[in-house]
GROMACS .gro file of C-alpha atoms in nm:
model
  182
    1GLY     CA    1  11.416  12.192   3.959
    2LEU     CA    2  11.664  12.498   4.092
    3THR     CA    3  11.394  12.769   4.290
    4GLN     CA    4  11.491  13.110   4.343
    5PRO     CA    5  11.430  13.165   4.722
    6ALA     CA    6  11.160  13.486   4.815
    7MET     CA    7  11.271  13.836   4.748
    8GLN     CA    8  11.119  14.144   4.778
    9LEU     CA    9  11.188  14.435   4.578
   10PRO     CA   10  11.499  14.657   4.650
   11PHE     CA   11  11.365  14.987   4.818
   12GLU     CA   12  11.157  15.069   5.119
   13GLN     CA   13  10.780  14.986   5.174
   14TYR     CA   14  10.563  15.260   5.044
   15ALA     CA   15  10.771  15.343   4.802
   16SER     CA   16  10.774  15.386   4.442
   17TRP     CA   17  11.041  15.344   4.204
   18SER     CA   18  11.130  15.318   3.790
   19PHE     CA   19  11.105  15.071   3.612
   20THR     CA   20  11.451  15.135   3.414
   21CYS     CA   21  11.602  14.847   3.206
   22GLY     CA   22  11.467  14.528   3.153
   23PRO     CA   23  11.730  14.186   3.132
   24HIS     CA   24  12.062  14.304   3.059
   25GLY     CA   25  12.413  14.235   3.144
   26GLY     CA   26  12.487  14.116   3.492
   27TRP     CA   27  12.837  14.230   3.474
   28ASP     CA   28  12.928  14.408   3.151
   29SER     CA   29  12.799  14.302   2.813
   30GLY     CA   30  12.960  13.928   2.802
   31SER     CA   31  12.768  13.815   3.074
   32ALA     CA   32  12.399  13.656   3.119
   33TRP     CA   33  12.123  13.892   3.145
   34ALA     CA   34  12.097  13.842   3.475
   35ALA     CA   35  11.992  14.246   3.575
   36LEU     CA   36  11.702  14.476   3.595
   37ASP     CA   37  11.751  14.833   3.667
   38PHE     CA   38  11.514  15.067   3.899
   39GLY     CA   39  11.572  15.433   3.936
   40PRO     CA   40  11.477  15.630   4.246
   41PRO     CA   41  11.216  15.887   4.344
   42GLY     CA   42  11.264  16.199   4.170
   43GLU     CA   43  11.458  16.342   3.874
   44ASN     CA   44  11.766  16.098   3.803
   45LEU     CA   45  11.921  16.217   3.523
   46GLY     CA   46  12.268  16.296   3.633
   47CYS     CA   47  12.498  16.090   3.869
   48ALA     CA   48  12.393  16.245   4.227
   49ILE     CA   49  12.380  16.014   4.518
   50SER     CA   50  12.009  15.974   4.588
   51SER     CA   51  11.842  16.021   4.957
   52SER     CA   52  11.635  15.674   4.884
   53TRP     CA   53  11.748  15.359   5.016
   54VAL     CA   54  11.843  15.027   4.830
   55VAL     CA   55  11.719  14.720   5.080
   56ALA     CA   56  11.814  14.383   5.109
   57VAL     CA   57  11.567  14.204   4.863
   58ALA     CA   58  11.652  13.894   5.162
   59ASP     CA   59  11.803  13.777   5.443
   60GLY     CA   60  12.216  13.685   5.403
   61PHE     CA   61  12.575  13.804   5.469
   62ILE     CA   62  12.753  14.071   5.309
   63LEU     CA   63  13.053  13.951   5.147
   64ARG     CA   64  13.184  14.223   4.974
   65ALA     CA   65  13.121  14.612   4.955
   66SER     CA   66  13.313  14.857   4.729
   67ASN     CA   67  13.357  15.024   4.428
   68GLY     CA   68  12.952  15.071   4.411
   69ALA     CA   69  12.922  14.657   4.409
   70VAL     CA   70  12.727  14.509   4.758
   71LEU     CA   71  12.729  14.135   4.709
   72GLN     CA   72  12.450  13.933   4.948
   73ASP     CA   73  12.524  13.567   5.029
   74LEU     CA   74  12.226  13.451   5.098
   75ASP     CA   75  12.320  13.052   5.214
   76ASN     CA   76  12.567  13.221   5.455
   77ASP     CA   77  12.846  13.027   5.414
   78GLY     CA   78  13.081  13.304   5.287
   79VAL     CA   79  13.178  13.198   4.972
   80GLU     CA   80  13.050  13.369   4.692
   81GLN     CA   81  13.029  13.061   4.410
   82THR     CA   82  12.806  12.883   4.599
   83GLY     CA   83  12.412  12.891   4.658
   84TRP     CA   84  12.249  13.233   4.597
   85VAL     CA   85  12.464  13.570   4.562
   86ILE     CA   86  12.284  13.901   4.500
   87LEU     CA   87  12.447  14.210   4.345
   88TYR     CA   88  12.362  14.515   4.392
   89MET     CA   89  12.561  14.795   4.219
   90HIS     CA   90  12.609  15.150   4.184
   91VAL     CA   91  12.538  15.150   4.563
   92SER     CA   92  12.715  15.489   4.676
   93GLU     CA   93  13.046  15.452   4.972
   94SER     CA   94  12.796  15.729   5.164
   95GLU     CA   95  12.618  15.530   5.409
   96ARG     CA   96  12.644  15.176   5.293
   97ILE     CA   97  12.649  14.821   5.427
   98GLN     CA   98  12.999  14.675   5.517
   99PRO     CA   99  13.113  14.340   5.488
  100GLY     CA  100  13.120  14.067   5.719
  101ASP     CA  101  12.725  14.234   5.819
  102TYR     CA  102  12.438  13.974   5.847
  103ILE     CA  103  12.107  14.168   5.695
  104TYR     CA  104  11.764  14.080   5.681
  105ALA     CA  105  11.501  14.165   5.379
  106GLY     CA  106  11.414  14.500   5.449
  107ASP     CA  107  11.705  14.646   5.584
  108ARG     CA  108  11.908  14.928   5.419
  109ILE     CA  109  12.211  14.834   5.229
  110GLY     CA  110  12.305  15.209   5.074
  111HIS     CA  111  12.179  15.466   4.842
  112PRO     CA  112  12.148  15.468   4.490
  113SER     CA  113  12.410  15.626   4.284
  114CYS     CA  114  12.651  15.608   3.992
  115GLU     CA  115  12.945  15.461   4.144
  116GLY     CA  116  13.142  15.158   3.982
  117GLY     CA  117  13.068  15.059   3.667
  118VAL     CA  118  12.950  15.243   3.382
  119SER     CA  119  12.665  15.422   3.467
  120ASN     CA  120  12.538  15.807   3.312
  121ALA     CA  121  12.193  15.823   3.564
  122THR     CA  122  12.129  15.739   3.962
  123HIS     CA  123  11.996  15.419   3.957
  124LEU     CA  124  12.021  15.029   4.145
  125HIS     CA  125  12.120  14.759   3.906
  126ILE     CA  126  12.030  14.440   4.075
  127ALA     CA  127  12.137  14.052   3.917
  128ARG     CA  128  12.108  13.735   4.095
  129LYS     CA  129  12.410  13.455   4.065
  130TYR     CA  130  12.348  13.078   4.171
  131ASN     CA  131  12.633  12.880   4.209
  132GLY     CA  132  12.901  13.145   4.070
  133GLU     CA  133  12.667  13.175   3.741
  134TRP     CA  134  12.428  13.435   3.642
  135ILE     CA  135  12.090  13.379   3.610
  136ALA     CA  136  11.910  13.526   3.343
  137ALA     CA  137  11.615  13.726   3.438
  138ASP     CA  138  11.479  13.644   3.073
  139GLY     CA  139  11.530  13.263   3.099
  140PRO     CA  140  11.349  12.959   3.264
  141LEU     CA  141  11.398  13.115   3.624
  142PRO     CA  142  11.241  13.433   3.605
  143PHE     CA  143  11.377  13.698   3.840
  144ILE     CA  144  11.071  13.714   4.137
  145MET     CA  145  11.065  14.034   4.407
  146ASP     CA  146  10.722  14.101   4.580
  147GLY     CA  147  10.513  13.876   4.370
  148TRP     CA  148  10.679  14.096   4.022
  149VAL     CA  149  10.807  13.881   3.729
  150SER     CA  150  11.054  13.970   3.540
  151SER     CA  151  11.027  13.875   3.140
  152GLY     CA  152  11.230  13.972   2.821
  153THR     CA  153  11.183  14.058   2.473
  154GLY     CA  154  11.506  13.926   2.335
  155ILE     CA  155  11.634  14.265   2.344
  156GLU     CA  156  11.878  14.352   2.594
  157TYR     CA  157  11.720  14.634   2.828
  158ASP     CA  158  11.402  14.580   2.743
  159GLY     CA  159  11.184  14.372   2.912
  160PHE     CA  160  10.878  14.354   3.168
  161ILE     CA  161  10.788  14.272   3.472
  162THR     CA  162  10.431  14.126   3.576
  163ASN     CA  163  10.281  14.071   3.873
  164GLY     CA  164   9.859  13.906   3.823
  165TYR     CA  165   9.684  14.153   3.568
  166GLN     CA  166   9.984  14.468   3.599
  167THR     CA  167  10.255  14.455   3.343
  168ILE     CA  168  10.481  14.742   3.358
  169GLU     CA  169  10.756  14.780   3.060
  170ALA     CA  170  11.071  14.906   3.137
  171TRP     CA  171  11.142  15.279   3.029
  172ASP     CA  172  11.492  15.495   3.022
  173GLY     CA  173  11.374  15.747   3.244
  174ALA     CA  174  11.093  15.829   3.488
  175THR     CA  175  10.718  15.852   3.355
  176GLU     CA  176  10.390  15.772   3.499
  177LEU     CA  177  10.415  15.408   3.331
  178ASN     CA  178  10.680  15.263   3.477
  179GLN     CA  179  10.647  15.302   3.863
  180VAL     CA  180  10.653  15.036   4.061
  181SER     CA  181  10.534  15.043   4.444
  182ARG     CA  182  10.586  14.809   4.764
   0.00000   0.00000   0.00000
């Protein structure tokens, strides 16, 4: 009976980002394949801070914001191990939201970069947890944002997002084939 709360894509309205990685480790390779990756507009082959904004997928309280990671608590109890928590990873320190702030879906969180974790290109790594456990994006409870539903192929980093009759396959880099818009 577990249901994901309503979420939107993690970038501003009227923007198009690249769907670059399907389901993969939420935190390192040993965790559930809870994460999806999106690249901001432009050439993101290097590790420059993007001028694009990562935005909140839902309303909630910012628990932590350091070392490229921003954790948002959707049940607002201030405890990372209860309810739904969203991890936004590779968010630059420059203009990043601060712990303790309450934000609404669509509010700016910061700029995608390579900060925190292992990364060889500017992007946003986004993952979900429920009661402290990573929720696989390719499992029985897909990651759904603005009607886009995630699925995997059984191969880490490969996967799709589907909205109605439109399906986009993850592709490492920016092409016309992997663009998703809000």
